[in-house]
PDB file of C-alpha atoms and ligand atoms in Angstrom:
ATOM      1  CA  MET A  22      -2.562 249.512  58.546  1.00  0.00           C
ATOM      2  CA  ALA A  23      -5.182 251.764  56.991  1.00  0.00           C
ATOM      3  CA  ARG A  24      -6.759 248.709  55.400  1.00  0.00           C
ATOM      4  CA  GLN A  25      -6.917 246.771  58.630  1.00  0.00           C
ATOM      5  CA  GLU A  26     -10.434 245.713  59.598  1.00  0.00           C
ATOM      6  CA  ILE A  27     -11.342 245.967  63.236  1.00  0.00           C
ATOM      7  CA  LYS A  28     -13.408 243.124  64.646  1.00  0.00           C
ATOM      8  CA  VAL A  29     -16.134 244.371  66.956  1.00  0.00           C
ATOM      9  CA  VAL A  30     -18.677 241.961  68.397  1.00  0.00           C
ATOM     10  CA  PHE A  31     -21.937 243.335  69.677  1.00  0.00           C
ATOM     11  CA  ASN A  32     -24.771 241.134  70.959  1.00  0.00           C
ATOM     12  CA  GLU A  33     -22.839 238.101  69.717  1.00  0.00           C
ATOM     13  CA  GLN A  34     -22.834 239.506  66.196  1.00  0.00           C
ATOM     14  CA  GLN A  35     -19.817 240.846  64.402  1.00  0.00           C
ATOM     15  CA  ILE A  36     -20.301 244.425  63.293  1.00  0.00           C
ATOM     16  CA  ARG A  37     -19.758 244.908  59.574  1.00  0.00           C
ATOM     17  CA  ASN A  38     -16.684 246.954  58.785  1.00  0.00           C
ATOM     18  CA  ASN A  39     -17.409 250.229  56.995  1.00  0.00           C
ATOM     19  CA  PRO A  40     -14.311 251.877  55.527  1.00  0.00           C
ATOM     20  CA  ASN A  41     -16.255 255.071  54.696  1.00  0.00           C
ATOM     21  CA  PRO A  42     -18.639 255.952  57.500  1.00  0.00           C
ATOM     22  CA  THR A  43     -20.696 259.115  57.156  1.00  0.00           C
ATOM     23  CA  TYR A  44     -20.608 261.457  60.103  1.00  0.00           C
ATOM     24  CA  LEU A  45     -22.755 264.621  60.120  1.00  0.00           C
ATOM     25  CA  GLY A  46     -23.007 264.472  56.341  1.00  0.00           C
ATOM     26  CA  ILE A  47     -19.284 264.002  55.714  1.00  0.00           C
ATOM     27  CA  THR A  48     -18.063 260.718  54.258  1.00  0.00           C
ATOM     28  CA  LEU A  49     -14.844 259.860  56.064  1.00  0.00           C
ATOM     29  CA  ASP A  50     -11.912 257.738  54.936  1.00  0.00           C
ATOM     30  CA  ARG A  51      -9.030 256.298  56.914  1.00  0.00           C
ATOM     31  CA  THR A  52      -6.416 258.737  55.671  1.00  0.00           C
ATOM     32  CA  LEU A  53      -8.735 261.776  55.586  1.00  0.00           C
ATOM     33  CA  THR A  54      -8.176 262.549  51.925  1.00  0.00           C
ATOM     34  CA  TYR A  55     -11.953 263.153  51.522  1.00  0.00           C
ATOM     35  CA  ARG A  56     -11.786 261.528  48.112  1.00  0.00           C
ATOM     36  CA  GLU A  57     -15.022 259.562  48.596  1.00  0.00           C
ATOM     37  CA  HIS A  58     -16.777 262.551  50.087  1.00  0.00           C
ATOM     38  CA  LEU A  59     -15.822 264.974  47.339  1.00  0.00           C
ATOM     39  CA  THR A  60     -16.638 262.461  44.594  1.00  0.00           C
ATOM     40  CA  LYS A  61     -20.126 262.102  46.080  1.00  0.00           C
ATOM     41  CA  VAL A  62     -20.586 265.868  46.423  1.00  0.00           C
ATOM     42  CA  ALA A  63     -19.421 266.479  42.841  1.00  0.00           C
ATOM     43  CA  ALA A  64     -22.019 263.983  41.573  1.00  0.00           C
ATOM     44  CA  LYS A  65     -24.689 265.757  43.587  1.00  0.00           C
ATOM     45  CA  ILE A  66     -23.699 269.149  42.164  1.00  0.00           C
ATOM     46  CA  LYS A  67     -23.823 267.728  38.655  1.00  0.00           C
ATOM     47  CA  ILE A  68     -27.469 266.766  39.106  1.00  0.00           C
ATOM     48  CA  ARG A  69     -28.280 270.217  40.464  1.00  0.00           C
ATOM     49  CA  ASN A  70     -26.388 271.831  37.593  1.00  0.00           C
ATOM     50  CA  ASN A  71     -28.773 270.053  35.230  1.00  0.00           C
ATOM     51  CA  ILE A  72     -31.701 271.712  36.980  1.00  0.00           C
ATOM     52  CA  ILE A  73     -30.052 275.138  36.684  1.00  0.00           C
ATOM     53  CA  ASN A  74     -29.359 274.400  33.016  1.00  0.00           C
ATOM     54  CA  LYS A  75     -33.008 273.611  32.389  1.00  0.00           C
ATOM     55  CA  LEU A  76     -33.994 276.834  34.110  1.00  0.00           C
ATOM     56  CA  ALA A  77     -31.647 278.771  31.811  1.00  0.00           C
ATOM     57  CA  GLN A  78     -33.388 277.327  28.765  1.00  0.00           C
ATOM     58  CA  THR A  79     -36.876 278.412  29.822  1.00  0.00           C
ATOM     59  CA  THR A  80     -38.494 281.646  28.729  1.00  0.00           C
ATOM     60  CA  TRP A  81     -39.311 282.507  32.344  1.00  0.00           C
ATOM     61  CA  GLY A  82     -36.787 282.878  35.144  1.00  0.00           C
ATOM     62  CA  SER A  83     -33.845 282.743  32.779  1.00  0.00           C
ATOM     63  CA  ASP A  84     -32.386 286.169  33.509  1.00  0.00           C
ATOM     64  CA  ALA A  85     -28.911 286.142  35.067  1.00  0.00           C
ATOM     65  CA  ASN A  86     -30.178 287.405  38.442  1.00  0.00           C
ATOM     66  CA  THR A  87     -32.614 284.532  38.905  1.00  0.00           C
ATOM     67  CA  ILE A  88     -30.166 281.888  37.706  1.00  0.00           C
ATOM     68  CA  ARG A  89     -27.443 283.254  39.966  1.00  0.00           C
ATOM     69  CA  ILE A  90     -29.650 283.172  43.065  1.00  0.00           C
ATOM     70  CA  SER A  91     -30.953 279.703  42.187  1.00  0.00           C
ATOM     71  CA  ALA A  92     -27.387 278.446  41.706  1.00  0.00           C
ATOM     72  CA  LEU A  93     -26.273 279.848  45.054  1.00  0.00           C
ATOM     73  CA  ALA A  94     -29.204 278.200  46.795  1.00  0.00           C
ATOM     74  CA  LEU A  95     -29.159 274.853  44.974  1.00  0.00           C
ATOM     75  CA  THR A  96     -25.554 274.259  43.963  1.00  0.00           C
ATOM     76  CA  TYR A  97     -23.238 276.317  46.139  1.00  0.00           C
ATOM     77  CA  SER A  98     -25.023 275.309  49.344  1.00  0.00           C
ATOM     78  CA  VAL A  99     -24.168 271.667  48.593  1.00  0.00           C
ATOM     79  CA  ALA A 100     -20.706 272.460  47.241  1.00  0.00           C
ATOM     80  CA  GLU A 101     -19.636 274.349  50.352  1.00  0.00           C
ATOM     81  CA  TYR A 102     -21.155 272.189  53.054  1.00  0.00           C
ATOM     82  CA  CYS A 103     -18.527 271.784  55.816  1.00  0.00           C
ATOM     83  CA  ALA A 104     -15.870 273.187  53.467  1.00  0.00           C
ATOM     84  CA  PRO A 105     -13.554 274.221  56.376  1.00  0.00           C
ATOM     85  CA  VAL A 106     -13.119 270.511  57.119  1.00  0.00           C
ATOM     86  CA  TRP A 107     -12.042 269.351  53.654  1.00  0.00           C
ATOM     87  CA  LEU A 108     -10.712 272.473  51.908  1.00  0.00           C
ATOM     88  CA  ASN A 109      -7.097 271.259  52.012  1.00  0.00           C
ATOM     89  CA  SER A 110      -7.937 268.002  50.234  1.00  0.00           C
ATOM     90  CA  SER A 111      -6.213 267.386  46.929  1.00  0.00           C
ATOM     91  CA  HIS A 112      -9.587 266.372  45.484  1.00  0.00           C
ATOM     92  CA  THR A 113     -11.253 269.813  45.649  1.00  0.00           C
ATOM     93  CA  SER A 114     -10.799 270.157  41.883  1.00  0.00           C
ATOM     94  CA  LYS A 115     -13.730 267.736  41.516  1.00  0.00           C
ATOM     95  CA  ILE A 116     -15.924 270.392  43.122  1.00  0.00           C
ATOM     96  CA  ASP A 117     -14.389 273.285  41.201  1.00  0.00           C
ATOM     97  CA  THR A 118     -14.994 271.599  37.839  1.00  0.00           C
ATOM     98  CA  GLN A 119     -18.688 271.379  38.651  1.00  0.00           C
ATOM     99  CA  LEU A 120     -18.872 274.938  39.986  1.00  0.00           C
ATOM    100  CA  ASN A 121     -17.203 276.199  36.817  1.00  0.00           C
ATOM    101  CA  ALA A 122     -20.016 274.513  34.901  1.00  0.00           C
ATOM    102  CA  THR A 123     -22.523 276.297  37.153  1.00  0.00           C
ATOM    103  CA  MET A 124     -20.905 279.650  36.425  1.00  0.00           C
ATOM    104  CA  ARG A 125     -20.845 278.865  32.712  1.00  0.00           C
ATOM    105  CA  THR A 126     -24.590 278.385  32.829  1.00  0.00           C
ATOM    106  CA  ILE A 127     -25.104 281.667  34.671  1.00  0.00           C
ATOM    107  CA  SER A 128     -22.920 283.660  32.281  1.00  0.00           C
ATOM    108  CA  GLY A 129     -23.476 281.714  29.054  1.00  0.00           C
ATOM    109  CA  ALA A 130     -19.695 281.490  28.625  1.00  0.00           C
ATOM    110  CA  ILE A 131     -18.514 278.619  26.437  1.00  0.00           C
ATOM    111  CA  LYS A 132     -16.033 275.947  27.429  1.00  0.00           C
ATOM    112  CA  SER A 133     -12.930 277.633  25.968  1.00  0.00           C
ATOM    113  CA  THR A 134     -13.459 280.802  28.058  1.00  0.00           C
ATOM    114  CA  PRO A 135     -10.597 281.247  30.595  1.00  0.00           C
ATOM    115  CA  ALA A 136     -11.836 280.130  34.032  1.00  0.00           C
ATOM    116  CA  SER A 137     -10.967 283.419  35.748  1.00  0.00           C
ATOM    117  CA  TRP A 138     -13.709 285.122  33.676  1.00  0.00           C
ATOM    118  CA  LEU A 139     -16.433 282.937  35.178  1.00  0.00           C
ATOM    119  CA  PRO A 140     -16.605 284.381  38.736  1.00  0.00           C
ATOM    120  CA  VAL A 141     -16.546 287.932  37.319  1.00  0.00           C
ATOM    121  CA  LEU A 142     -19.390 287.347  34.854  1.00  0.00           C
ATOM    122  CA  SER A 143     -21.419 285.424  37.455  1.00  0.00           C
ATOM    123  CA  ASN A 144     -20.618 287.846  40.277  1.00  0.00           C
ATOM    124  CA  ILE A 145     -19.722 284.987  42.634  1.00  0.00           C
ATOM    125  CA  ALA A 146     -16.208 284.907  44.145  1.00  0.00           C
ATOM    126  CA  PRO A 147     -13.941 282.031  42.983  1.00  0.00           C
ATOM    127  CA  PRO A 148     -14.755 278.733  44.776  1.00  0.00           C
ATOM    128  CA  HIS A 149     -11.403 278.324  46.575  1.00  0.00           C
ATOM    129  CA  LEU A 150     -11.506 281.902  47.900  1.00  0.00           C
ATOM    130  CA  ARG A 151     -15.042 281.373  49.190  1.00  0.00           C
ATOM    131  CA  ARG A 152     -13.822 278.273  51.027  1.00  0.00           C
ATOM    132  CA  TYR A 153     -10.961 280.187  52.659  1.00  0.00           C
ATOM    133  CA  TYR A 154     -13.464 282.796  53.736  1.00  0.00           C
ATOM    134  CA  SER A 155     -15.725 280.226  55.385  1.00  0.00           C
ATOM    135  CA  LEU A 156     -12.707 278.660  57.119  1.00  0.00           C
ATOM    136  CA  VAL A 157     -11.648 281.984  58.632  1.00  0.00           C
ATOM    137  CA  ARG A 158     -15.215 282.696  59.740  1.00  0.00           C
ATOM    138  CA  GLU A 159     -15.520 279.267  61.349  1.00  0.00           C
ATOM    139  CA  TYR A 160     -12.126 279.558  63.028  1.00  0.00           C
ATOM    140  CA  ASN A 161     -12.928 282.995  64.431  1.00  0.00           C
ATOM    141  CA  ASN A 162     -16.227 281.693  65.803  1.00  0.00           C
ATOM    142  CA  HIS A 163     -14.374 278.971  67.659  1.00  0.00           C
ATOM    143  CA  ALA A 164     -11.613 281.279  68.815  1.00  0.00           C
ATOM    144  CA  LEU A 165     -14.027 283.886  70.189  1.00  0.00           C
ATOM    145  CA  ASN A 166     -16.570 281.582  71.798  1.00  0.00           C
ATOM    146  CA  ARG A 167     -15.145 280.380  75.125  1.00  0.00           C
ATOM    147  CA  SER A 168     -18.092 278.113  75.844  1.00  0.00           C
ATOM    148  CA  LEU A 169     -17.280 275.810  72.923  1.00  0.00           C
ATOM    149  CA  PRO A 170     -15.294 272.693  73.932  1.00  0.00           C
ATOM    150  CA  ILE A 171     -13.027 273.194  70.904  1.00  0.00           C
ATOM    151  CA  HIS A 172     -12.007 276.640  72.178  1.00  0.00           C
ATOM    152  CA  LYS A 173      -9.396 275.358  74.626  1.00  0.00           C
ATOM    153  CA  TYR A 174      -7.636 273.402  71.891  1.00  0.00           C
ATOM    154  CA  ILE A 175      -7.291 276.505  69.748  1.00  0.00           C
ATOM    155  CA  ASN A 176      -5.606 278.536  72.461  1.00  0.00           C
ATOM    156  CA  ASN A 177      -3.375 275.680  73.572  1.00  0.00           C
ATOM    157  CA  ASN A 178      -2.029 275.627  70.050  1.00  0.00           C
ATOM    158  CA  LEU A 179      -3.653 272.238  69.582  1.00  0.00           C
ATOM    159  CA  SER A 180      -2.024 269.121  70.825  1.00  0.00           C
ATOM    160  CA  GLN A 181      -2.966 267.094  67.780  1.00  0.00           C
ATOM    161  CA  ARG A 182      -4.547 263.731  68.324  1.00  0.00           C
ATOM    162  CA  SER A 183      -4.135 262.361  64.832  1.00  0.00           C
ATOM    163  CA  LYS A 184      -1.641 263.958  62.551  1.00  0.00           C
ATOM    164  CA  SER A 185      -2.705 265.766  59.429  1.00  0.00           C
ATOM    165  CA  ARG A 186      -0.207 267.078  56.937  1.00  0.00           C
ATOM    166  CA  LYS A 187      -2.367 270.064  56.140  1.00  0.00           C
ATOM    167  CA  PRO A 188      -4.548 270.875  59.136  1.00  0.00           C
ATOM    168  CA  PRO A 189      -7.180 273.555  58.303  1.00  0.00           C
ATOM    169  CA  TRP A 190      -6.621 275.371  61.621  1.00  0.00           C
ATOM    170  CA  LYS A 191      -3.024 276.065  60.652  1.00  0.00           C
ATOM    171  CA  LEU A 192      -4.180 277.598  57.393  1.00  0.00           C
ATOM    172  CA  ALA A 193      -6.804 279.622  59.281  1.00  0.00           C
ATOM    173  CA  GLN A 194      -4.120 281.130  61.502  1.00  0.00           C
ATOM    174  CA  LYS A 195      -2.168 282.152  58.415  1.00  0.00           C
ATOM    175  CA  LEU A 196      -5.227 283.740  56.819  1.00  0.00           C
ATOM    176  CA  ILE A 197      -5.912 286.136  59.668  1.00  0.00           C
ATOM    177  CA  ASN A 198      -7.516 289.425  58.418  1.00  0.00           C
ATOM    178  CA  TYR A 199      -8.565 287.633  55.243  1.00  0.00           C
ATOM    179  CA  ASN A 200     -10.447 289.869  52.829  1.00  0.00           C
ATOM    180  CA  LEU A 201     -12.350 287.976  50.169  1.00  0.00           C
ATOM    181  CA  ASN A 202     -12.743 290.856  47.722  1.00  0.00           C
ATOM    182  CA  SER A 203      -9.152 292.034  47.851  1.00  0.00           C
ATOM    183  CA  LYS A 204      -7.884 288.448  47.374  1.00  0.00           C
ATOM    184  CA  TRP A 205     -10.185 288.090  44.387  1.00  0.00           C
ATOM    185  CA  THR A 206      -8.953 291.392  42.897  1.00  0.00           C
ATOM    186  CA  GLU A 207      -5.352 290.331  43.484  1.00  0.00           C
ATOM    187  CA  GLU A 208      -5.858 286.986  41.683  1.00  0.00           C
ATOM    188  CA  TRP A 209      -7.680 288.678  38.803  1.00  0.00           C
ATOM    189  CA  ARG A 210      -4.803 291.147  38.334  1.00  0.00           C
ATOM    190  CA  LEU A 211      -2.255 288.318  38.279  1.00  0.00           C
ATOM    191  CA  ASN A 212      -4.184 286.349  35.699  1.00  0.00           C
ATOM    192  CA  ASN A 213      -6.240 288.891  33.785  1.00  0.00           C
ATOM    193  CA  PRO A 214      -7.809 287.534  30.577  1.00  0.00           C
ATOM    194  CA  ASP A 215      -9.680 290.812  29.865  1.00  0.00           C
ATOM    195  CA  LYS A 216      -8.153 291.866  26.538  1.00  0.00           C
ATOM    196  CA  PHE A 217     -10.480 294.846  26.081  1.00  0.00           C
ATOM    197  CA  ASN A 218      -9.839 296.246  29.591  1.00  0.00           C
ATOM    198  CA  LEU A 219     -13.552 296.281  30.375  1.00  0.00           C
ATOM    199  CA  ILE A 220     -13.413 295.197  34.013  1.00  0.00           C
ATOM    200  CA  GLU A 221     -12.206 297.782  36.516  1.00  0.00           C
ATOM    201  CA  GLN A 222     -13.266 295.914  39.649  1.00  0.00           C
ATOM    202  CA  PRO A 223     -13.760 292.135  39.264  1.00  0.00           C
ATOM    203  CA  THR A 224     -15.871 292.047  42.434  1.00  0.00           C
ATOM    204  CA  GLU A 225     -18.490 294.413  41.014  1.00  0.00           C
ATOM    205  CA  ARG A 226     -21.465 293.062  39.102  1.00  0.00           C
ATOM    206  CA  VAL A 227     -20.989 293.552  35.351  1.00  0.00           C
ATOM    207  CA  PRO A 228     -23.654 295.560  33.487  1.00  0.00           C
ATOM    208  CA  GLY A 229     -26.358 293.544  31.734  1.00  0.00           C
ATOM    209  CA  PHE A 230     -27.440 291.201  34.534  1.00  0.00           C
ATOM    210  CA  GLN A 231     -31.050 292.203  33.916  1.00  0.00           C
ATOM    211  CA  LEU A 232     -30.926 291.580  30.143  1.00  0.00           C
ATOM    212  CA  PRO A 233     -32.978 288.817  28.475  1.00  0.00           C
ATOM    213  CA  ARG A 234     -31.052 285.529  28.244  1.00  0.00           C
ATOM    214  CA  LYS A 235     -30.104 285.738  24.551  1.00  0.00           C
ATOM    215  CA  GLU A 236     -28.680 289.258  24.803  1.00  0.00           C
ATOM    216  CA  TRP A 237     -26.894 288.516  28.093  1.00  0.00           C
ATOM    217  CA  VAL A 238     -25.193 285.419  26.664  1.00  0.00           C
ATOM    218  CA  THR A 239     -24.188 287.180  23.430  1.00  0.00           C
ATOM    219  CA  LEU A 240     -22.795 290.108  25.402  1.00  0.00           C
ATOM    220  CA  ASN A 241     -20.621 287.848  27.573  1.00  0.00           C
ATOM    221  CA  ARG A 242     -19.304 285.902  24.598  1.00  0.00           C
ATOM    222  CA  LEU A 243     -18.243 289.140  22.920  1.00  0.00           C
ATOM    223  CA  ARG A 244     -16.694 290.457  26.144  1.00  0.00           C
ATOM    224  CA  THR A 245     -14.556 287.370  26.532  1.00  0.00           C
ATOM    225  CA  GLY A 246     -13.877 286.941  22.819  1.00  0.00           C
ATOM    226  CA  HIS A 247     -15.019 283.317  23.115  1.00  0.00           C
ATOM    227  CA  GLY A 248     -18.142 282.733  21.067  1.00  0.00           C
ATOM    228  CA  LYS A 249     -19.436 281.577  17.736  1.00  0.00           C
ATOM    229  CA  THR A 250     -17.405 284.005  15.636  1.00  0.00           C
ATOM    230  CA  GLY A 251     -16.082 283.026  12.213  1.00  0.00           C
ATOM    231  CA  ASN A 252     -12.593 282.756  13.648  1.00  0.00           C
ATOM    232  CA  MET A 253     -13.642 280.363  16.447  1.00  0.00           C
ATOM    233  CA  LEU A 254     -15.903 278.294  14.173  1.00  0.00           C
ATOM    234  CA  HIS A 255     -12.982 277.889  11.781  1.00  0.00           C
ATOM    235  CA  LYS A 256     -10.764 276.738  14.668  1.00  0.00           C
ATOM    236  CA  TRP A 257     -13.376 274.127  15.620  1.00  0.00           C
ATOM    237  CA  GLY A 258     -13.599 272.890  12.037  1.00  0.00           C
ATOM    238  CA  LEU A 259     -17.149 274.158  11.494  1.00  0.00           C
ATOM    239  CA  ARG A 260     -16.209 276.626   8.794  1.00  0.00           C
ATOM    240  CA  ASP A 261     -13.823 276.530   5.870  1.00  0.00           C
ATOM    241  CA  THR A 262     -12.408 280.001   6.473  1.00  0.00           C
ATOM    242  CA  PRO A 263     -12.147 282.359   9.461  1.00  0.00           C
ATOM    243  CA  GLN A 264     -13.334 285.175   7.135  1.00  0.00           C
ATOM    244  CA  CYS A 265     -16.096 287.676   7.823  1.00  0.00           C
ATOM    245  CA  ASP A 266     -18.765 288.168   5.137  1.00  0.00           C
ATOM    246  CA  CYS A 267     -17.631 291.807   4.896  1.00  0.00           C
ATOM    247  CA  GLY A 268     -14.388 290.537   3.356  1.00  0.00           C
ATOM    248  CA  HIS A 269     -12.143 290.896   6.420  1.00  0.00           C
ATOM    249  CA  GLU A 270      -9.799 287.950   6.808  1.00  0.00           C
ATOM    250  CA  THR A 271     -10.574 286.983  10.424  1.00  0.00           C
ATOM    251  CA  GLN A 272     -13.937 287.455  12.085  1.00  0.00           C
ATOM    252  CA  THR A 273     -13.082 287.868  15.776  1.00  0.00           C
ATOM    253  CA  ALA A 274     -15.257 289.383  18.523  1.00  0.00           C
ATOM    254  CA  ASN A 275     -13.121 292.497  18.247  1.00  0.00           C
ATOM    255  CA  HIS A 276     -13.739 292.696  14.486  1.00  0.00           C
ATOM    256  CA  ILE A 277     -17.523 292.272  14.850  1.00  0.00           C
ATOM    257  CA  VAL A 278     -17.867 294.918  17.548  1.00  0.00           C
ATOM    258  CA  GLU A 279     -15.201 297.447  16.600  1.00  0.00           C
ATOM    259  CA  GLU A 280     -14.464 297.273  12.865  1.00  0.00           C
ATOM    260  CA  CYS A 281     -16.954 295.305  10.776  1.00  0.00           C
ATOM    261  CA  PRO A 282     -18.596 297.653   8.218  1.00  0.00           C
ATOM    262  CA  ILE A 283     -21.763 295.513   8.297  1.00  0.00           C
ATOM    263  CA  ARG A 284     -22.209 295.130  12.067  1.00  0.00           C
ATOM    264  CA  SER A 285     -19.887 297.191  14.302  1.00  0.00           C
ATOM    265  CA  ILE A 286     -21.432 299.309  17.058  1.00  0.00           C
ATOM    266  CA  ARG A 287     -20.618 302.963  17.622  1.00  0.00           C
ATOM    267  CA  GLY A 288     -18.424 303.306  20.699  1.00  0.00           C
ATOM    268  CA  GLY A 289     -17.189 299.736  20.226  1.00  0.00           C
ATOM    269  CA  MET A 290     -16.625 297.206  23.002  1.00  0.00           C
ATOM    270  CA  LYS A 291     -16.460 299.842  25.777  1.00  0.00           C
ATOM    271  CA  HIS A 292     -19.968 301.009  24.858  1.00  0.00           C
ATOM    272  CA  LEU A 293     -21.324 297.485  24.401  1.00  0.00           C
ATOM    273  CA  HIS A 294     -19.989 296.484  27.836  1.00  0.00           C
ATOM    274  CA  LYS A 295     -22.208 299.108  29.499  1.00  0.00           C
ATOM    275  CA  ALA A 296     -25.337 297.333  28.162  1.00  0.00           C
ATOM    276  CA  THR A 297     -27.111 300.592  27.314  1.00  0.00           C
ATOM    277  CA  THR A 298     -30.452 300.552  25.465  1.00  0.00           C
ATOM    278  CA  ALA A 299     -28.630 301.107  22.165  1.00  0.00           C
ATOM    279  CA  ALA A 300     -26.218 298.273  22.965  1.00  0.00           C
ATOM    280  CA  THR A 301     -29.104 295.959  23.910  1.00  0.00           C
ATOM    281  CA  ASN A 302     -30.898 296.687  20.624  1.00  0.00           C
ATOM    282  CA  TRP A 303     -27.680 296.032  18.760  1.00  0.00           C
ATOM    283  CA  LEU A 304     -27.314 292.675  20.553  1.00  0.00           C
ATOM    284  CA  THR A 305     -30.924 291.726  19.721  1.00  0.00           C
ATOM    285  CA  ASN A 306     -30.330 292.374  16.037  1.00  0.00           C
ATOM    286  CA  LEU A 307     -26.862 290.825  15.811  1.00  0.00           C
ATOM    287  CA  ASP A 308     -27.043 288.055  13.244  1.00  0.00           C
ATOM    288  CA  ILE A 309     -23.928 286.173  14.135  1.00  0.00           C
ATOM    289  CA  VAL A 310     -23.431 284.690  17.535  1.00  0.00           C
ATOM    290  CA  ASN A 311     -26.404 282.376  17.873  1.00  0.00           C
ATOM    291  CA  THR A 312     -26.531 280.695  14.490  1.00  0.00           C
ATOM    292  CA  ILE A 313     -25.382 277.274  15.704  1.00  0.00           C
ATOM    293  CA  PRO A 314     -27.179 275.606  18.623  1.00  0.00           C
ATOM    294  CA  THR A 315     -24.991 275.337  21.709  1.00  0.00           C
ATOM    295  CA  TYR A 316     -25.355 271.559  22.045  1.00  0.00           C
ATOM    296  CA  ILE A 317     -23.790 270.991  18.597  1.00  0.00           C
ATOM    297  CA  LEU A 318     -21.023 273.446  19.352  1.00  0.00           C
ATOM    298  CA  TYR A 319     -20.433 271.841  22.714  1.00  0.00           C
ATOM    299  CA  SER A 320     -20.091 268.324  21.329  1.00  0.00           C
ATOM    300  CA  ILE A 321     -17.703 269.532  18.637  1.00  0.00           C
ATOM    301  CA  TYR A 322     -15.711 271.407  21.214  1.00  0.00           C
ATOM    302  CA  LEU A 323     -15.469 268.298  23.393  1.00  0.00           C
ATOM    303  CA  THR A 324     -14.172 266.156  20.563  1.00  0.00           C
ATOM    304  CA  ASN A 325     -11.609 268.734  19.463  1.00  0.00           C
ATOM    305  CA  TYR A 326     -10.122 269.758  22.799  1.00  0.00           C
TER     306      TYR A 326
HETATM  307 ZN1  LIG B 407     -16.921 291.974   9.067  1.00  0.00          ZN
END
């Protein structure tokens, strides 16, 4: 029945059937899966991600603050348009994949970095939690504003016109008293990839946001342990051994920062994380993390994983 075409004649002409009409910027489909809509939005975000990427490669405007604000304005605004309508769709992962790429650009994190690091390093709450937040805000607006025609449906517990298996309003009622930051903290605690215990509050901006691009990126790769260390390069088949040139058998981020007799920094990872002047100078002079251009690394990573 969903594929049935309705014949409408207007001025003696048959109106062309459109299975995916766009209404107020949302591409609809007969079963309200929002597949077409979210595919379109994901493609749009991808183009905007390219712009953000270019910005990150420039010598001006490439500090994390500027890239973050630009991403929120360019990418997130598109990615979250009318989110309360489609947030229960099973195709939201299309959006999240693109937003993860956005956050990777902001933080300089490489592809193998666990996804829960990305919101913390970018200081932007995880995409699905931001959508829940906008749903609750929208729902409360409707519930409190008596002059809106939709208001009466909310208080009458909604006599549904067309059935939806996952109506957003039902979710909104469950999420009453929703607190974005505490949800984020809760999810971070459940799935904490922070091996060095650097992050006390995932919702707080990490130190180093003001650093020049190269230092900021290096810092984040060491924090997460995912960067161009001997150990990782060996895993990706770019090096014969995972050894460090100091003689240690595996060159991990931990080894470079904490133990390496050639490079380690006094105070180790905890000190580095604070992005002090000494830590910044150390990052500038570090000879290890940026030796292979990212595009080569990226293509190798894509073929191996
Ligand atoms: Zn070493």
